């Protein structure tokens, strides 16, 4: 849509919305006139959503990946944590317990600092053809899990970190349908039926974030933004090169979640993904050494296979 037309719609809404919702943070959506096309126009603090050129999510193009031998393994602390699952109206989010002593640190990968896990988002579709935010070679997945952490060496908390350089890390894991779900995802799924309406929350204990990662050391990394407002371009993305699995039943429960509260449930939350953004000449690096991993399978969506591999077609 034309920028000017968008501005008019956005400002018309400005007159009404503050009366309906308590704060800015609450009323954005994934569709219509408070959807992704308008995030950057409605709140001046979110203008990167409109103007930014290092935005997320992106489509990962396998034949443009660059192998970087200096990338290290990603390390996520293994201990279990407690927190709660929240229905925010836009997403279902797991937040670590405030004041918990045992932070989960995220290090390695392309990270130079130590990051502290803060929250985990689930994006999912109303059907199996869509749901993930990132795409691999144009393909989407039924869901995507994103673990966000902030740079605990330079900043005190997420809200401070997202405004500063190297502020945030986001680890992305694609979710595919399988006969058996990832065990930690199953733990999270135990709360899906308890947070059907906006504002509801449910305690989740003994969650291992490391256990939510697929069994691979391979990943892709690039500099981008948070995929929710204000689209802060201080985010280092690490995209795991294998999916984890969710059962049909659990996915069904996710799809029952609503955007509104019990008195006004509104629409289903499903399809809470931001469309892919242009790459704008950014480089996506990977630690997959295609030339020296002849056992590595090419990009597919199947179990035991990796998403993508540059030069691999030559080896087939
Ligand atoms: C995580 O990092 C903090 C310092 O930021 C440290 O105190 C803590 O012990 C680390 N956690 C683990 C499990 O190593
Ligand atoms: C985050 O840390 C900054 C700096 O210490 C502080 O001013 C701010 O109130 C904190 N914000 C939250 C939400 O805790």
Coordinates of C-alpha atoms and ligand atoms in Angstrom, one line a residue:
X1 CA 0.0 0.0 0.0
X2 CA 1.1 3.6 -0.6
X3 CA 2.9 5.1 2.3
X4 CA 0.5 8.1 2.3
X5 CA -2.6 6.0 2.3
X6 CA -1.2 3.9 5.1
X7 CA -0.5 7.1 7.1
X8 CA -4.1 8.2 6.8
X9 CA -5.5 4.8 7.9
X10 CA -3.0 4.7 10.8
X11 CA -3.8 8.2 12.0
X12 CA -7.5 7.6 11.8
X13 CA -7.0 4.6 14.1
X14 CA -4.9 6.7 16.4
X15 CA -8.1 8.6 17.3
X16 CA -9.9 5.5 18.5
X17 CA -7.4 2.9 19.7
X18 CA -6.1 4.5 22.9
X19 CA -9.6 4.5 24.2
X20 CA -10.1 0.8 23.5
X21 CA -6.7 -0.5 24.7
X22 CA -4.8 0.4 27.8
X23 CA -1.5 0.8 26.1
X24 CA 0.3 0.8 22.8
X25 CA 1.9 -2.5 23.5
X26 CA -1.4 -4.3 23.5
X27 CA -3.3 -3.6 20.4
X28 CA -1.1 -4.5 17.4
X29 CA -2.1 -7.5 15.3
X30 CA -1.0 -9.7 12.4
X31 CA -3.8 -8.7 10.1
X32 CA -5.9 -5.7 8.9
X33 CA -5.2 -2.1 9.8
X34 CA -3.2 -2.8 12.9
X35 CA -1.2 -5.5 11.1
X36 CA 2.5 -5.6 10.0
X37 CA 2.1 -3.0 7.3
X38 CA 1.1 -0.5 9.9
X39 CA 3.2 -1.3 12.9
X40 CA 5.8 1.4 12.0
X41 CA 3.2 4.1 11.5
X42 CA 1.1 3.9 14.6
X43 CA 3.8 4.2 17.3
X44 CA 6.8 6.5 16.7
X45 CA 8.9 4.1 18.8
X46 CA 8.3 1.4 16.2
X47 CA 9.3 3.3 13.1
X48 CA 12.0 0.7 12.3
X49 CA 9.1 -1.6 11.4
X50 CA 8.4 0.7 8.4
X51 CA 11.9 2.1 7.6
X52 CA 14.4 -0.5 8.7
X53 CA 16.5 -2.3 6.2
X54 CA 17.8 -5.0 8.5
X55 CA 14.5 -6.5 9.3
X56 CA 13.3 -10.0 10.2
X57 CA 12.1 -12.5 9.3
X58 CA 13.8 -13.3 5.9
X59 CA 13.7 -16.1 3.4
X60 CA 17.0 -18.0 3.7
X61 CA 18.3 -18.7 0.2
X62 CA 20.5 -21.8 0.3
X63 CA 22.6 -20.9 -2.7
X64 CA 23.5 -17.5 -1.1
X65 CA 24.7 -18.9 2.2
X66 CA 28.3 -18.1 3.0
X67 CA 30.4 -20.7 5.0
X68 CA 32.3 -19.2 7.9
X69 CA 34.8 -21.5 9.5
X70 CA 35.1 -19.2 12.5
X71 CA 31.6 -19.7 13.7
X72 CA 31.5 -21.7 16.9
X73 CA 28.9 -24.1 18.4
X74 CA 25.9 -22.5 20.0
X75 CA 25.8 -23.1 23.8
X76 CA 22.5 -22.9 25.7
X77 CA 22.7 -23.8 29.4
X78 CA 21.2 -27.2 30.1
X79 CA 19.6 -26.7 33.5
X80 CA 15.8 -26.5 33.8
X81 CA 13.9 -23.4 34.5
X82 CA 10.4 -22.3 35.7
X83 CA 8.2 -19.6 34.2
X84 CA 4.8 -19.2 32.7
X85 CA 3.0 -19.4 29.4
X86 CA 1.1 -16.3 28.5
X87 CA -1.5 -15.5 25.9
X88 CA -0.7 -11.9 24.9
X89 CA -3.4 -11.8 22.2
X90 CA -0.7 -11.8 19.5
X91 CA 1.4 -14.7 20.6
X92 CA 1.8 -17.4 23.1
X93 CA 5.0 -16.6 25.0
X94 CA 6.9 -18.5 27.7
X95 CA 8.6 -16.1 30.1
X96 CA 11.2 -17.1 32.6
X97 CA 10.3 -16.5 36.2
X98 CA 11.3 -13.0 37.3
X99 CA 14.0 -12.9 39.9
X100 CA 15.0 -16.5 39.2
X101 CA 18.6 -17.1 40.3
X102 CA 19.6 -19.5 37.6
X103 CA 19.7 -17.7 34.4
X104 CA 20.0 -19.6 31.2
X105 CA 23.0 -18.2 29.3
X106 CA 23.3 -18.3 25.6
X107 CA 26.8 -18.1 24.1
X108 CA 28.9 -19.2 21.2
X109 CA 27.6 -19.3 17.6
X110 CA 28.2 -15.9 16.1
X111 CA 27.8 -14.2 19.5
X112 CA 30.7 -12.3 21.1
X113 CA 28.9 -11.5 24.3
X114 CA 27.0 -13.6 26.9
X115 CA 23.2 -13.4 26.5
X116 CA 20.5 -14.2 29.1
X117 CA 17.4 -16.0 28.0
X118 CA 14.2 -14.0 28.6
X119 CA 11.3 -15.3 26.6
X120 CA 10.2 -17.7 24.0
X121 CA 7.6 -17.0 21.2
X122 CA 5.6 -19.4 19.2
X123 CA 4.4 -18.5 15.7
X124 CA 2.0 -20.8 14.0
X125 CA -0.5 -21.1 11.1
X126 CA -4.1 -22.0 10.8
X127 CA -3.2 -24.8 8.5
X128 CA 0.0 -26.8 7.8
X129 CA 1.0 -24.7 4.8
X130 CA 2.1 -21.7 6.8
X131 CA 3.0 -20.6 10.3
X132 CA 6.8 -20.0 10.5
X133 CA 8.2 -16.5 10.1
X134 CA 11.5 -17.5 8.5
X135 CA 11.4 -19.4 5.2
X136 CA 14.0 -21.8 3.8
X137 CA 14.2 -21.5 0.1
X138 CA 10.7 -20.1 0.0
X139 CA 9.3 -23.0 2.1
X140 CA 7.3 -22.3 5.3
X141 CA 6.8 -24.6 8.3
X142 CA 3.6 -25.1 10.4
X143 CA 5.2 -23.3 13.3
X144 CA 8.4 -21.6 14.5
X145 CA 9.8 -21.3 18.0
X146 CA 12.0 -18.3 18.9
X147 CA 14.1 -17.9 22.0
X148 CA 15.0 -14.3 22.8
X149 CA 17.8 -13.3 25.1
X150 CA 19.5 -10.0 25.9
X151 CA 23.2 -9.1 26.2
X152 CA 23.8 -9.5 29.9
X153 CA 27.3 -8.1 29.7
X154 CA 26.3 -4.7 28.4
X155 CA 22.7 -4.3 29.5
X156 CA 20.5 -4.7 32.6
X157 CA 17.4 -6.0 30.9
X158 CA 15.6 -6.6 27.6
X159 CA 14.1 -3.2 27.3
X160 CA 17.5 -1.5 27.6
X161 CA 19.3 -4.1 25.4
X162 CA 16.9 -3.9 22.5
X163 CA 17.9 -0.3 22.0
X164 CA 21.7 -0.9 22.1
X165 CA 24.2 -2.5 19.8
X166 CA 24.4 -6.3 20.0
X167 CA 21.5 -6.1 22.4
X168 CA 19.5 -9.2 21.5
X169 CA 19.9 -12.8 20.4
X170 CA 17.1 -14.8 18.9
X171 CA 17.4 -18.6 18.3
X172 CA 14.9 -19.9 15.7
X173 CA 13.8 -23.5 15.5
X174 CA 11.4 -24.6 12.8
X175 CA 8.6 -26.9 14.0
X176 CA 7.4 -29.7 11.8
X177 CA 4.5 -32.2 12.4
X178 CA 5.6 -35.6 13.6
X179 CA 4.3 -38.7 15.4
X180 CA 6.1 -37.8 18.5
X181 CA 6.8 -34.3 19.8
X182 CA 10.0 -32.9 21.2
X183 CA 9.8 -33.6 24.9
X184 CA 10.3 -30.0 26.0
X185 CA 7.8 -28.8 23.5
X186 CA 5.4 -31.4 25.0
X187 CA 6.0 -29.7 28.4
X188 CA 5.0 -26.3 26.9
X189 CA 2.0 -27.9 25.1
X190 CA 0.6 -29.0 28.5
X191 CA -0.3 -25.3 29.0
X192 CA -1.8 -24.6 25.5
X193 CA -5.3 -25.5 26.7
X194 CA -4.9 -23.2 29.8
X195 CA -4.1 -20.0 27.9
X196 CA -6.9 -20.0 25.3
X197 CA -7.8 -16.3 26.0
X198 CA -5.8 -13.2 26.1
X199 CA -4.4 -12.4 29.5
X200 CA -4.4 -15.9 30.7
X201 CA -1.2 -17.5 32.0
X202 CA -0.1 -20.9 33.2
X203 CA 2.9 -22.0 35.1
X204 CA 5.4 -24.3 33.4
X205 CA 8.1 -25.9 35.5
X206 CA 11.3 -27.9 34.7
X207 CA 11.6 -26.6 31.2
X208 CA 14.9 -27.3 29.5
X209 CA 15.6 -24.8 26.7
X210 CA 18.6 -26.8 25.5
X211 CA 16.2 -29.7 25.1
X212 CA 14.1 -27.6 22.7
X213 CA 17.0 -27.4 20.2
X214 CA 17.2 -30.0 17.5
X215 CA 20.1 -32.4 17.4
X216 CA 22.4 -30.5 15.1
X217 CA 25.3 -28.1 15.5
X218 CA 24.5 -26.6 12.2
X219 CA 22.9 -23.2 11.9
X220 CA 22.5 -20.1 9.8
X221 CA 23.2 -16.6 11.2
X222 CA 22.4 -13.0 10.2
X223 CA 21.8 -9.6 11.6
X224 CA 18.2 -8.6 11.8
X225 CA 15.4 -7.4 14.0
X226 CA 12.8 -8.6 16.4
X227 CA 9.8 -9.8 14.4
X228 CA 7.4 -8.0 16.7
X229 CA 7.1 -4.3 17.3
X230 CA 9.3 -2.2 17.6
X231 CA 11.3 -4.3 15.1
X232 CA 14.6 -3.4 16.9
X233 CA 17.6 -4.0 14.6
X234 CA 19.8 -5.1 17.4
X235 CA 19.1 -8.8 17.0
X236 CA 21.5 -11.5 16.0
X237 CA 19.6 -14.4 14.6
X238 CA 20.7 -18.0 14.9
X239 CA 18.5 -20.4 12.8
X240 CA 18.9 -24.0 13.6
X241 CA 19.4 -26.2 10.5
X242 CA 16.9 -28.9 11.5
X243 CA 13.3 -28.8 12.8
X244 CA 11.9 -30.1 16.0
X245 CA 8.5 -32.0 16.0
X246 CA 5.1 -31.3 17.3
X247 CA 2.1 -33.7 17.2
X248 CA -1.1 -33.0 15.3
X249 CA -3.0 -32.9 18.6
X250 CA -0.7 -30.3 20.1
X251 CA -0.8 -28.2 17.0
X252 CA -4.6 -28.5 17.1
X253 CA -4.6 -27.1 20.7
X254 CA -2.4 -24.2 19.6
X255 CA -4.8 -23.4 16.8
X256 CA -7.7 -23.0 19.3
X257 CA -6.0 -20.0 21.0
X258 CA -7.9 -16.7 20.7
X259 CA -6.7 -13.1 20.2
X260 CA -9.3 -11.7 22.7
X261 CA -10.3 -12.3 26.2
X262 CA -13.1 -14.5 27.5
X263 CA -15.8 -11.9 27.1
X264 CA -14.7 -10.8 23.6
X265 CA -12.6 -13.7 22.2
X266 CA -12.3 -12.1 18.7
X267 CA -10.5 -14.1 16.0
X268 CA -8.2 -17.1 16.4
X269 CA -4.5 -16.2 17.1
X270 CA -3.2 -18.6 14.4
X271 CA -1.3 -17.0 11.5
X272 CA 0.6 -14.8 13.9
X273 CA 3.6 -14.5 11.6
X274 CA 5.2 -11.4 10.1
X275 CA 5.8 -11.7 6.3
X276 CA 9.4 -12.0 5.2
X277 CA 11.4 -8.8 4.7
X278 CA 13.9 -8.0 2.0
X279 CA 17.5 -9.0 2.7
X280 CA 19.0 -5.7 1.5
X281 CA 22.4 -7.1 0.8
X282 CA 22.9 -8.7 4.1
X283 CA 25.0 -11.8 4.3
X284 CA 23.7 -15.0 5.9
X285 CA 26.5 -17.1 7.3
X286 CA 26.6 -20.7 8.2
X287 CA 28.9 -23.2 9.9
X288 CA 27.9 -25.9 7.4
X289 CA 31.0 -26.7 5.4
X290 CA 29.3 -28.1 2.3
X291 CA 32.5 -29.0 0.5
X292 CA 33.7 -31.1 3.4
X293 CA 30.5 -32.7 4.6
X294 CA 29.6 -35.1 1.9
X295 CA 27.3 -36.8 4.3
X296 CA 25.2 -33.7 4.5
X297 CA 21.9 -34.0 2.8
X298 CA 20.5 -31.1 0.8
X299 CA 17.7 -28.8 1.6
X300 CA 14.5 -30.7 2.3
X301 CA 11.9 -30.7 5.0
X302 CA 12.3 -34.3 6.0
X303 CA 13.5 -35.9 9.2
X304 CA 17.3 -36.4 9.4
X305 CA 17.9 -34.0 6.5
X306 CA 19.3 -30.6 6.6
X307 CA 17.5 -27.6 5.1
X308 CA 20.0 -26.3 2.8
X309 CA 23.4 -26.6 1.3
X310 CA 25.3 -24.4 -1.2
X311 CA 27.1 -26.3 -3.9
X312 CA 25.4 -29.5 -2.7
X313 CA 23.5 -30.1 -6.0
X314 CA 26.9 -30.7 -7.6
X315 CA 27.5 -33.6 -5.2
X316 CA 24.2 -35.3 -5.7
Ligands
LIG1 C1 25.3 -17.5 33.5 O1 26.0 -16.3 33.6 C2 26.0 -15.7 34.9 C3 26.8 -14.4 34.8 O2 26.2 -13.5 33.9 C4 26.7 -16.6 35.9 O3 26.6 -16.0 37.2 C5 25.9 -18.0 35.9 O4 26.6 -18.9 36.7 C6 25.9 -18.5 34.5 N1 25.0 -19.7 34.5 C7 25.5 -20.9 34.2 C8 24.6 -22.1 34.4 O5 26.7 -21.1 33.9
LIG2 C1 16.0 -1.7 32.6 O1 17.2 -1.2 33.0 C2 17.3 0.2 33.0 C3 18.7 0.6 33.4 O2 19.1 0.0 34.6 C4 16.3 0.8 33.9 O3 16.3 2.2 33.9 C5 14.9 0.3 33.5 O4 13.9 0.7 34.4 C6 14.8 -1.2 33.4 N1 13.6 -1.6 32.8 C7 12.9 -2.6 33.2 C8 11.6 -2.9 32.5 O5 13.2 -3.3 34.2

